Coordinates of C-alpha atoms and ligand atoms in Angstrom, one line a residue:
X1 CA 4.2 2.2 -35.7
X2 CA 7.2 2.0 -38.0
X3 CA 6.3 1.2 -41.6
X4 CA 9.7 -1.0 -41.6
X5 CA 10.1 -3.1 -38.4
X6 CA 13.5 -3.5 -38.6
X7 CA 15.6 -1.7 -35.7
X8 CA 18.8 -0.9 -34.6
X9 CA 17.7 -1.9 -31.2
X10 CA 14.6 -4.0 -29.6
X11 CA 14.3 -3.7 -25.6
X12 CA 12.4 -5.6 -24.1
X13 CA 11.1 -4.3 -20.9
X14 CA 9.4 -1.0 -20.3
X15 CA 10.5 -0.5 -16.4
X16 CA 13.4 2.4 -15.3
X17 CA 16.2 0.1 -17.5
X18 CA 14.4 -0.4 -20.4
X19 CA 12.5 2.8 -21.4
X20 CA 15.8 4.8 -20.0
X21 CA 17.8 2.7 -22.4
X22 CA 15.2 3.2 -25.1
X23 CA 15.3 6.6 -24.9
X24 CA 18.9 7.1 -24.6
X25 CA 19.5 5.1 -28.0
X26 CA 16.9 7.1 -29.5
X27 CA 18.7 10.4 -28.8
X28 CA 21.6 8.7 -30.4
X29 CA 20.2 8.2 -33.5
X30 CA 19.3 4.8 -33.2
X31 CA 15.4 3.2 -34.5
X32 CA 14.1 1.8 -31.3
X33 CA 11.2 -0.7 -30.3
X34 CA 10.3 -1.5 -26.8
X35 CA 8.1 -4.7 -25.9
X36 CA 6.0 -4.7 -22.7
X37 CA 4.2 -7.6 -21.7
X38 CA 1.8 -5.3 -19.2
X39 CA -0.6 -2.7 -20.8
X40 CA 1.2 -0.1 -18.4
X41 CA 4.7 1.3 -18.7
X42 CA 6.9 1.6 -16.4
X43 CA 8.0 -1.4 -14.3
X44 CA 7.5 -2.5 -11.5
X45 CA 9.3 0.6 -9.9
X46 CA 6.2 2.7 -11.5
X47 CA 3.8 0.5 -11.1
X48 CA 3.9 -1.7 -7.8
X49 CA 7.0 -1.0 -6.3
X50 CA 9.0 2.4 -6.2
X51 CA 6.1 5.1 -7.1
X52 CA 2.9 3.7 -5.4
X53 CA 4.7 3.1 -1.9
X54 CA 6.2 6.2 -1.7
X55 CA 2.5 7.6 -2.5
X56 CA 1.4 5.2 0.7
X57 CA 4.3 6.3 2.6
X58 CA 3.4 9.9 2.2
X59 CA -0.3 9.5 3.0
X60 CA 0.2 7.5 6.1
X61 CA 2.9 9.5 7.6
X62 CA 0.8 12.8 7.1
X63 CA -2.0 11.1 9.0
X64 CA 0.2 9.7 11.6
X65 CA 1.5 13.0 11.9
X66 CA -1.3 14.7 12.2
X67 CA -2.4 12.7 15.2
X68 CA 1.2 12.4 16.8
X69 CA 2.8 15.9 16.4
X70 CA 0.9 18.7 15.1
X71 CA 0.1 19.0 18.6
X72 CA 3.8 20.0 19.1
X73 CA 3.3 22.5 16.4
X74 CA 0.3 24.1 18.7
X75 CA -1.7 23.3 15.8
X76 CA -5.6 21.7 17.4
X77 CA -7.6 19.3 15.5
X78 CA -10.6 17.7 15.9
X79 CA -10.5 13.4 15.9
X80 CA -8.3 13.1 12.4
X81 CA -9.3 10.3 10.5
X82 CA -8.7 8.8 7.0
X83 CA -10.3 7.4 3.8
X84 CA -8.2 4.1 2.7
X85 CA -10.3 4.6 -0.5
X86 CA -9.3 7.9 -1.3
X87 CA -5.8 7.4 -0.3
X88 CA -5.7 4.4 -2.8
X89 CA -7.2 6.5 -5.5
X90 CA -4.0 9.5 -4.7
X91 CA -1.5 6.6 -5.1
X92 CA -3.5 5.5 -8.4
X93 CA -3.5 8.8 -9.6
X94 CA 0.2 9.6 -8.5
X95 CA 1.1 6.1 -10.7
X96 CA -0.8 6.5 -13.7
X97 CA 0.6 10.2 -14.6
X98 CA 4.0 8.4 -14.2
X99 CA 2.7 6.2 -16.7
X100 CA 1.5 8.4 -19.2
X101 CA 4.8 10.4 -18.8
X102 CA 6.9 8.0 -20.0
X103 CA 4.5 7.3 -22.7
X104 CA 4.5 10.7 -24.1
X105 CA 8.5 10.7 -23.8
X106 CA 9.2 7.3 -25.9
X107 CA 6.4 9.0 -28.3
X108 CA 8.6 12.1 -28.5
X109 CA 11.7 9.9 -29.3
X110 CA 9.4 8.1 -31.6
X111 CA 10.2 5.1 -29.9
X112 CA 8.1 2.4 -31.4
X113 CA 6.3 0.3 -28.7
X114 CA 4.8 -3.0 -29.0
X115 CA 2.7 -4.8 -25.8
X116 CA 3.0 -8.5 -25.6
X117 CA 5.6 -11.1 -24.1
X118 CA 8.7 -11.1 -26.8
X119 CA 10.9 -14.5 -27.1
X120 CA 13.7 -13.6 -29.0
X121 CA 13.9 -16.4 -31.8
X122 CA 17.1 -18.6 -32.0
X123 CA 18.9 -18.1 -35.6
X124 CA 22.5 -19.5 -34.8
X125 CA 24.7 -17.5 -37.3
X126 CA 22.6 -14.9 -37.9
X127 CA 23.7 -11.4 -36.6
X128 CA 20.1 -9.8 -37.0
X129 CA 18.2 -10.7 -33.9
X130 CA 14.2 -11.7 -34.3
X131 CA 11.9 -11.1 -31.7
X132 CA 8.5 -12.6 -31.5
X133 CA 5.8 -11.0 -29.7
X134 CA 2.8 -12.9 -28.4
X135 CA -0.5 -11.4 -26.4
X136 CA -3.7 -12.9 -25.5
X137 CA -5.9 -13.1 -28.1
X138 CA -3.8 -11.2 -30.7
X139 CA -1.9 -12.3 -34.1
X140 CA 1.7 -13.2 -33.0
X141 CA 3.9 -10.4 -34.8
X142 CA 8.0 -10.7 -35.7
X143 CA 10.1 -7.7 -35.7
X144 CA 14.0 -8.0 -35.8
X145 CA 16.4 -5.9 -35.0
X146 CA 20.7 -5.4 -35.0
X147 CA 21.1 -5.5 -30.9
X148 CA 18.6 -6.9 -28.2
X149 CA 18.9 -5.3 -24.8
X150 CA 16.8 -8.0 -22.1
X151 CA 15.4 -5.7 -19.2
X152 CA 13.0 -7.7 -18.0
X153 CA 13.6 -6.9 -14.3
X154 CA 12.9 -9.6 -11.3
X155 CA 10.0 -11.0 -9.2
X156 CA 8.9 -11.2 -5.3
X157 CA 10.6 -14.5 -4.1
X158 CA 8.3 -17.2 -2.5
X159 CA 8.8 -19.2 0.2
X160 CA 8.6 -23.1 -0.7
X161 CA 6.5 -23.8 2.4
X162 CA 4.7 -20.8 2.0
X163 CA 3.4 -20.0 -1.0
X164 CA 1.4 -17.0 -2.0
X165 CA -2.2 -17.0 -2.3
X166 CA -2.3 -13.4 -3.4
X167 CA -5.0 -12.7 -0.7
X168 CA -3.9 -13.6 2.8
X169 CA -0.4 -14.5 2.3
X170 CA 0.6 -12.2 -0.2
X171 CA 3.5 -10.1 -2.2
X172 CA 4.4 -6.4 -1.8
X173 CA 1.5 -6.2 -4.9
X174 CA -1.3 -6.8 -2.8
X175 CA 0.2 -5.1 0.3
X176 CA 0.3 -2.0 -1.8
X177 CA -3.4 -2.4 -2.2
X178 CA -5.4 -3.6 1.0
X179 CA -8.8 -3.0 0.5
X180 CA -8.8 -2.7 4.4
X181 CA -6.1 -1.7 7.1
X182 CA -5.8 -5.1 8.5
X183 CA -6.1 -6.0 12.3
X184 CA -2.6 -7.9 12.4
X185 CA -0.4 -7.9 9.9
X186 CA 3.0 -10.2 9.9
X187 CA 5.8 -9.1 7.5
X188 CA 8.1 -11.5 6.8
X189 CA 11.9 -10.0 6.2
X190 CA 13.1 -6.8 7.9
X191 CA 14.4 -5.3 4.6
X192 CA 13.4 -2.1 2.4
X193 CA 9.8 -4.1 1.2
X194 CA 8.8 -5.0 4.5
X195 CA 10.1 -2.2 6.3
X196 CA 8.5 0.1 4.4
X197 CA 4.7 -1.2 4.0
X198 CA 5.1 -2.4 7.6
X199 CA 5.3 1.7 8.3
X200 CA 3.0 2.2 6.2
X201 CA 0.3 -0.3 7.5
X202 CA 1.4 0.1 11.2
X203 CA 0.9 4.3 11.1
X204 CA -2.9 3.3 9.5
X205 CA -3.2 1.3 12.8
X206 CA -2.3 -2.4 11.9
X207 CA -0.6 -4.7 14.4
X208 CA 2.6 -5.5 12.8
X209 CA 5.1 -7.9 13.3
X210 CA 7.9 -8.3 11.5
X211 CA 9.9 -11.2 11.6
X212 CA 14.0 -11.4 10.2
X213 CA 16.0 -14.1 9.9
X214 CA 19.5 -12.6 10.7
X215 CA 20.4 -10.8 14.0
X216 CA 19.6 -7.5 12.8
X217 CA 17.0 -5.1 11.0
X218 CA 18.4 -4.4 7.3
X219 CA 21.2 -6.7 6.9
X220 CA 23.8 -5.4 4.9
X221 CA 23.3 -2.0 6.2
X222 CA 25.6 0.4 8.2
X223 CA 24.9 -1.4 11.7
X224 CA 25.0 1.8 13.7
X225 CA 22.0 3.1 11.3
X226 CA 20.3 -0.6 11.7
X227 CA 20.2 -0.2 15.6
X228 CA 18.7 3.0 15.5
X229 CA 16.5 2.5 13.1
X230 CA 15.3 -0.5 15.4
X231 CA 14.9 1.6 18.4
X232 CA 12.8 3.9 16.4
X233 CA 10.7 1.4 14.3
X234 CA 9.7 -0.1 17.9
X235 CA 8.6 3.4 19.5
X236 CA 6.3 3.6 16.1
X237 CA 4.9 0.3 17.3
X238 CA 6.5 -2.4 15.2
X239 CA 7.3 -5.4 16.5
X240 CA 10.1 -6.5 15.6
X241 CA 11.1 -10.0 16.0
X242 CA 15.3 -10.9 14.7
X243 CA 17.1 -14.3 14.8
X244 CA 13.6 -15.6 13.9
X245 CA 13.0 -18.6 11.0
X246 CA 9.8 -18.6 9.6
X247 CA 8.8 -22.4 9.3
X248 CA 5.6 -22.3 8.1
X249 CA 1.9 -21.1 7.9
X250 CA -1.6 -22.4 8.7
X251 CA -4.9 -21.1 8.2
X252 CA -6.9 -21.4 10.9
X253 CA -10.4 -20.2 12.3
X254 CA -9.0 -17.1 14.1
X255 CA -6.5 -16.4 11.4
X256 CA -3.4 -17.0 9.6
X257 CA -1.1 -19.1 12.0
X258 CA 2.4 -19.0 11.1
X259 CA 4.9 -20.9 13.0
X260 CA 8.4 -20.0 13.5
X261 CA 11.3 -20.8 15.3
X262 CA 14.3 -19.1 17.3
X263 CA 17.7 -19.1 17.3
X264 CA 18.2 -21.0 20.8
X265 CA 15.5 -23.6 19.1
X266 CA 12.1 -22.2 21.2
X267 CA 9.0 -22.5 18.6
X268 CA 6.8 -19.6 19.0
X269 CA 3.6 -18.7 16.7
X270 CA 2.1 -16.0 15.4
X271 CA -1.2 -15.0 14.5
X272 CA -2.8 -12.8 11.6
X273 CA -4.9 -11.6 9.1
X274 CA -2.4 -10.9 6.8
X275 CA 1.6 -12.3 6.0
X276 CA 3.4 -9.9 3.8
X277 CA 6.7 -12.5 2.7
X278 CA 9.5 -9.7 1.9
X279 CA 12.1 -11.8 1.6
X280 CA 14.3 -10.9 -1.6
X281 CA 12.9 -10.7 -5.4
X282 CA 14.5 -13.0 -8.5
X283 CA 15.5 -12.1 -11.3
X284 CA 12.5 -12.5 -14.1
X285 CA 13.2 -13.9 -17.5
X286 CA 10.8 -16.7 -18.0
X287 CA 9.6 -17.2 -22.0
X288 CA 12.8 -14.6 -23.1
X289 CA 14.4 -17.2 -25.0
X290 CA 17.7 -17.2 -22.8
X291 CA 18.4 -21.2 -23.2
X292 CA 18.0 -21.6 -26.3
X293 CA 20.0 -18.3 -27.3
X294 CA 23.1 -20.0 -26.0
X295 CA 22.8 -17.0 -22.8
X296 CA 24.3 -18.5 -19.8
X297 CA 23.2 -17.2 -16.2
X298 CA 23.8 -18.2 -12.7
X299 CA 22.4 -21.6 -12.0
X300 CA 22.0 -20.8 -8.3
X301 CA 20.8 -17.2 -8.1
X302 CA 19.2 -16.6 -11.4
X303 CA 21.3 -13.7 -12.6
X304 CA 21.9 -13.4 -16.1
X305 CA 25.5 -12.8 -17.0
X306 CA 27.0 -10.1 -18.7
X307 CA 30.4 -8.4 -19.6
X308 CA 31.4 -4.9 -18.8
X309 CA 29.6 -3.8 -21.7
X310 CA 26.4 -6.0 -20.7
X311 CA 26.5 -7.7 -23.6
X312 CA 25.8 -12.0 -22.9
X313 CA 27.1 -14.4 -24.1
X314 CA 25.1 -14.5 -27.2
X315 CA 26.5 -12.2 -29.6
X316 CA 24.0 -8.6 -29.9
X317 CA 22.1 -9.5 -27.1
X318 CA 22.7 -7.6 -24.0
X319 CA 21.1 -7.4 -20.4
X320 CA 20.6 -4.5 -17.5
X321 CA 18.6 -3.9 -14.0
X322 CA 17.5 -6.4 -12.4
X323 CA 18.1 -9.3 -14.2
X324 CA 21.9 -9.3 -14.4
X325 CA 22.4 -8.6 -10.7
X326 CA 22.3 -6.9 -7.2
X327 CA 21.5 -4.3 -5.8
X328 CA 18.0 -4.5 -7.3
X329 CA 17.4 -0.9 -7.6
X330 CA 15.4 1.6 -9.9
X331 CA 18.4 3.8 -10.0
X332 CA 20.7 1.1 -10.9
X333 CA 19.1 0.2 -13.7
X334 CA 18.5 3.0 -15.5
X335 CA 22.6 4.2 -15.4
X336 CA 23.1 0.4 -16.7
X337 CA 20.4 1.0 -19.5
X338 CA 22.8 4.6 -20.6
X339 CA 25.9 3.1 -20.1
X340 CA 25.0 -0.1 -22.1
X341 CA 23.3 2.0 -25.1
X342 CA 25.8 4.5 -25.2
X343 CA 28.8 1.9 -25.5
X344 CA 26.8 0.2 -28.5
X345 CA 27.2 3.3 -30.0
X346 CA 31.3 3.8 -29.5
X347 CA 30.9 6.2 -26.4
X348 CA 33.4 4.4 -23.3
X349 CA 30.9 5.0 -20.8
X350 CA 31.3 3.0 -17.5
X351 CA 29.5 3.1 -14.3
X352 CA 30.6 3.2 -10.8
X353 CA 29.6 0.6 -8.6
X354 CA 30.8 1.9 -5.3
X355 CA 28.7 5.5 -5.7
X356 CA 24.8 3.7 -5.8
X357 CA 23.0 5.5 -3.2
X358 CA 20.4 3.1 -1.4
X359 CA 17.8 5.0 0.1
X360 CA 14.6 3.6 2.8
X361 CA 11.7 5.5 3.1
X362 CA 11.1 5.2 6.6
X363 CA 10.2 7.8 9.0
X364 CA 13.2 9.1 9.4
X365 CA 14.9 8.1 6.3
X366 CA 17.6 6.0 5.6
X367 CA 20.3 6.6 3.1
X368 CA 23.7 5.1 2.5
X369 CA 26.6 5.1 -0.5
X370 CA 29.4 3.6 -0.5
X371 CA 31.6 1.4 2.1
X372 CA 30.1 0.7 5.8
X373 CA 32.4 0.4 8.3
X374 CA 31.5 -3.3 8.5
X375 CA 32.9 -3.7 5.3
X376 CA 36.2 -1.5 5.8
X377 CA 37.2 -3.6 9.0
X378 CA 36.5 -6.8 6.5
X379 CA 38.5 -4.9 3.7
X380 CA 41.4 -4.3 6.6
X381 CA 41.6 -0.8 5.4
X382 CA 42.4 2.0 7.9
X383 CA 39.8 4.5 7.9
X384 CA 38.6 7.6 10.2
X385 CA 34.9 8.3 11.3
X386 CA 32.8 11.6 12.0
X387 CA 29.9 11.8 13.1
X388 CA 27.4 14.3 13.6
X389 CA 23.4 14.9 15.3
X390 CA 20.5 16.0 13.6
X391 CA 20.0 16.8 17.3
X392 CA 22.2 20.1 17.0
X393 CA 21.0 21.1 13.3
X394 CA 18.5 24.5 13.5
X395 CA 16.7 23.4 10.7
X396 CA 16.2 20.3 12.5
X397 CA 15.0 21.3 15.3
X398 CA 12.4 23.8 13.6
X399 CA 11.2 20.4 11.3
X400 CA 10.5 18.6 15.0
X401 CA 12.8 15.9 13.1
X402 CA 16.1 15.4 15.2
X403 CA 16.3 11.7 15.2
X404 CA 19.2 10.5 13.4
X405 CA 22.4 11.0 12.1
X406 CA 25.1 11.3 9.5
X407 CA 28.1 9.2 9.8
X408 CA 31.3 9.9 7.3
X409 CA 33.9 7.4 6.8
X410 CA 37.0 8.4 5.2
X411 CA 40.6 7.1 4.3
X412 CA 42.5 7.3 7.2
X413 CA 46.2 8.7 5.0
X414 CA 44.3 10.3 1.8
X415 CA 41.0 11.6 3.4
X416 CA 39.5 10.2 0.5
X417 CA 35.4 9.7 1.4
X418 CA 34.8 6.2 1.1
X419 CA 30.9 5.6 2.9
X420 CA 28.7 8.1 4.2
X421 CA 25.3 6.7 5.7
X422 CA 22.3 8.8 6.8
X423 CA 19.7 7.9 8.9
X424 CA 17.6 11.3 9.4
X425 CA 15.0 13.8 7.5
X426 CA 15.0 13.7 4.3
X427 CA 18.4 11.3 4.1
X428 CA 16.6 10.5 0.6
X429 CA 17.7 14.0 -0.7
X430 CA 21.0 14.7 1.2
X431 CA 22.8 11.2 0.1
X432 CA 23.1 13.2 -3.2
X433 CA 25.6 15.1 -2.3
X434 CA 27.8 12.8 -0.8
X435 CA 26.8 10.3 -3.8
X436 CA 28.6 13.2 -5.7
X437 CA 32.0 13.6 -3.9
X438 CA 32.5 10.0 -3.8
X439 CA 32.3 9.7 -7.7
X440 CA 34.6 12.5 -8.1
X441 CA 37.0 10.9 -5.3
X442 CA 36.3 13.9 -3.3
X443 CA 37.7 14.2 0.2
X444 CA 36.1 14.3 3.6
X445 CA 38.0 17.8 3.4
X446 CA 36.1 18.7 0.2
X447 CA 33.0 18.2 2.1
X448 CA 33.5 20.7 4.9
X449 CA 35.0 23.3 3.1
X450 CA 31.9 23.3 0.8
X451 CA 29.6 26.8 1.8
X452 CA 26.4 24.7 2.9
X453 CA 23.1 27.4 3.0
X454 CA 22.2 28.2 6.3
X455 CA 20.3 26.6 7.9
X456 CA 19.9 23.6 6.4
X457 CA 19.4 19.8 7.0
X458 CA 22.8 19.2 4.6
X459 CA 24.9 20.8 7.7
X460 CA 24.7 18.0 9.1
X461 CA 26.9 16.5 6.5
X462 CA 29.5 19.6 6.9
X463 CA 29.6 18.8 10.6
X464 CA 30.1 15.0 10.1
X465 CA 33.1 15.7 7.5
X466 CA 34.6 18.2 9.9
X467 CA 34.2 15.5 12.6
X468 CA 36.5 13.1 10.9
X469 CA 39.1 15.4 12.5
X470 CA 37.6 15.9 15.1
X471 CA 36.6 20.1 14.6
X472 CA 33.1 19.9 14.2
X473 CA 31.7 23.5 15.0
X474 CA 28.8 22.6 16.8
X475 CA 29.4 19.8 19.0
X476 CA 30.8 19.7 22.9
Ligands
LIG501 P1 15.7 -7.5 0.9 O1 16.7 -8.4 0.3 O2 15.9 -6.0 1.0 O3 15.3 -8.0 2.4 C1 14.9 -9.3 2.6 C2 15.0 -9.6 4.1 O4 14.4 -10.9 4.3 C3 16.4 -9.7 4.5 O5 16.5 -9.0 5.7 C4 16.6 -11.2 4.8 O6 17.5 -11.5 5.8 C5 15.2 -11.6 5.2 N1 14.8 -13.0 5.0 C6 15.1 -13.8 4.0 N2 14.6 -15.0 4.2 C7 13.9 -15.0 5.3 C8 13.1 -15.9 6.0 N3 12.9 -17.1 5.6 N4 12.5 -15.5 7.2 C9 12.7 -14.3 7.6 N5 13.4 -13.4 7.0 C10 14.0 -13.7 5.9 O7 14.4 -7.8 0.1 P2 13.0 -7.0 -0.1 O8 12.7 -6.1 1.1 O9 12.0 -8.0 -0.4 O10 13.3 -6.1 -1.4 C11 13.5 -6.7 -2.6 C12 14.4 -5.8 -3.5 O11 13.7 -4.6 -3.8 C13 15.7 -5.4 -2.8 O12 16.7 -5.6 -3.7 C14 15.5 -4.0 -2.5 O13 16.7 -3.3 -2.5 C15 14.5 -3.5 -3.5 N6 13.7 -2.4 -3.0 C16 14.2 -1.2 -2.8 C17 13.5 -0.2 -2.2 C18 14.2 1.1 -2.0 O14 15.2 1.4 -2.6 N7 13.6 1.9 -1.1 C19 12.2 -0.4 -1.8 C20 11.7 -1.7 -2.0 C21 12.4 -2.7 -2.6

């Protein structure tokens, strides 16, 4: 710990904004503190969101694997089976060297960290900010410091008439940590939570429905994707249920009850043993001190607001991630944390909205930056499509993974790339590249000209570009 707790900078929040902002200020010269109110860094995204469900993921697709296609490999096994325990140790394991990683780095940066809730103390007229720092059963301790950055992230959203008892009806917290597969599990919101531990739960051999309130799977999403994602999600045994309101939930002898209704007005219920509620998370920033800083946020949703430098309306106090707005992402955050550290200290950083990859770890993947084509038509501007199979990719093929596609939108006058959505193997990783051309204002031309290695699932993207004008190589 500093001798002098006086900083240029106090974050609070250790998650992907926070300790990516910390750091960044550190490497810029400035004296940082970070304040975590959880003994572990890292967030949600580290700690029960991003990192352990991609450990889950991984697990439960080599298992369902294993049983469902090695056999198209040649490859015989005996019965496979799996150990929940030892799966749930990998994933503890996979989190907590996350942890200790971004430990070691604010260490390196000799980033000063404090655990406890902070409440930033209101001095009107004051420019030196004072944070107060409170934890069970320890001496509340002040340290002030020049600029405050709030990264305090968000929180699973809870249905009024359905409230969590973090046991049977539960957040994606406990889902990511079932002691047992359950028998029937009901997930509550077809979006990336409850798309994702529902594959995860339903390849472990748990009944799952899901149940969405809009028409489709993903809302938001390129619709072409969300329709094949549907047809896919349903072969792996989901049950998928759209137009559906959830109205509420009873626990009963043989279960958890929960009532809904559908669109034409038909009741219909629902029984499990678990209810997963997916249905959005809230910005968090309970105790920060944002009233009585003079901060203003959005009465309705939450979000705390900020200018384009994040600063709020409180003079030296600034907010990223989660908290100031959608899309709640990991990625998101951190690029806000740089941009917002780097323009404290003079450099005109500025981040592109439009060029946020969203990725879904489903089996296949889903990946998207950029425009859908909903949202051209809606935009009235005039745009050209190409399209292209994983079905005809070699690389493909020799994966067993041909299910999907990549689908490239592009001005219709300048060629300019303006969406490109994946649903395929390993859309995670190939998004990048098009997440590339799009922030250099590259062209659906750029794309196929590019030498892609042969062969390789990225061809797939050369294809699609060369099919906005209609010369693919490899199609009929
Ligand atoms: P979401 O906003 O992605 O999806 C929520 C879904 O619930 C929507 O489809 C919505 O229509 C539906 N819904 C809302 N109220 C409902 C009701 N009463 N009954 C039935 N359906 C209802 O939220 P989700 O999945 O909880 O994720 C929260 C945040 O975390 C999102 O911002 C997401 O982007 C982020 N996240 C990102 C991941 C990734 O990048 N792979 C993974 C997990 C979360």
């Amino acid at each position: 710990m500093a001798q002098d707790s006086t900083y240029d900078l106090i974050v609070i929040g250790a998650g992907p904004g926070g300790y990516v902002a910390a750091i960044r200020a550190a490497q810029l010269g400035m004296n940082v503190a970070i304040i975590e109110r959880s003994r572990n860094l890292g967030g949600t995204c580290l700690n029960i969101g991003c990192i352990p469900s991609k450990a889950l993921l991984e697990s439960s697709e080599l298992y369902y694997s294993s049983v469902n296609h090695l056999k198209d490999h040649g490859i015989k096994t005996g019965s496979v089976k799996f150990d929940l325990q030892r799966i749930m140790d990998r994933k503890k394991e996979v989190v907590s060297q996350l942890v200790r990683g971004v430990s070691s780095l604010l260490k390196a940066r000799s980033v000063d960290v404090y655990t406890g809730s902070a409440h930033i103390l209101p001095a009107e007229g004051q420019k030196t900010k004072t944070v107060e720092i409170s934890r069970r059963g320890a001496k509340k301790q002040q340290i002030s410091g020049a600029k405050v950055i709030i990264a305090t992230g968000s929180i699973p959203v809870e249905l009024s008439f359905l409230p969590f008892d973090f046991k049977d009806i539960v957040t994606s917290t406990e889902a990511l940590s079932f002691e047992q597969v359950p028998e029937k599990l009901i997930v509550i919101g077809a979006g990336a939570i409850g798309l994702e531990l529902g594959s995860v739960w339903a390849r472990l051999g748990s009944e799952v429905t899901v149940i969405e309130l809009l028409p489709q799977i993903m809302p938001g999403w390129d619709v072409q994707v969300s329709r094949r994602m549907n047809q896919i999600l349903k072969k792996q045994g989901l049950n998928l249920v759209l137009d559906t309101k959830v109205l509420g939930c009873e626990k009963k002898k043989a279960g958890l009850q929960v009532r809904a209704e559908r669109k034409d007005g038909k009741e219909e219920f629902f029984t499990a043993n678990k209810v997963l509620v997916s249905v959005g998370r809230k910005p968090f920033h309970e105790g920060v001190g944002i009233a009585e800083n003079g901060i203003q946020w959005d009465e309705r949703t939450g979000f705390v607001k900020v200018d384009k430098r994040y600063q709020t309306s409180a003079e030296n106090i600034f907010a990223i991630g989660d908290v100031i707005g959608e899309p709640m992402l990991a990625h998101k955050a951190e690029e806000e944390g740089v941009v917002c550290v780097e323009r404290i200290a003079g450099i005109p950083a500025e981040l592109n909205y439009n060029a946020i990859p969203g990725v879904i770890y489903t089996a296949p993947e889903i990946a998207s930056v950029g425009k859908t084509e909903e949202q051209l038509r809606e935009d009235e501007r005039e745009y050209k499509r190409g399209m292209f199979s994983f079905k005809a990719n070699g690389r493909a093929l020799a994966l067993g993974s041909t299910n999907g596609f990549v689908k490239v939108l592009a001005d219709s006058r300048t060629d300019e790339v303006l969406g490109v959505h994946i649903i395929g193997p390993r859309a995670s990783e190939l998004i990048s590249e098009a997440v590339t051309v799009i922030e250099y204002g590259g062209s659906a031309e750029d794309i196929a000209r590019t030498i892609h290695a042969h062969p390789t699932l990225a061809e797939v993207l050369k294809e699609a570009a060369l099919a906005v004008d209609g010369r693919s190589i490899h199609s009929l």
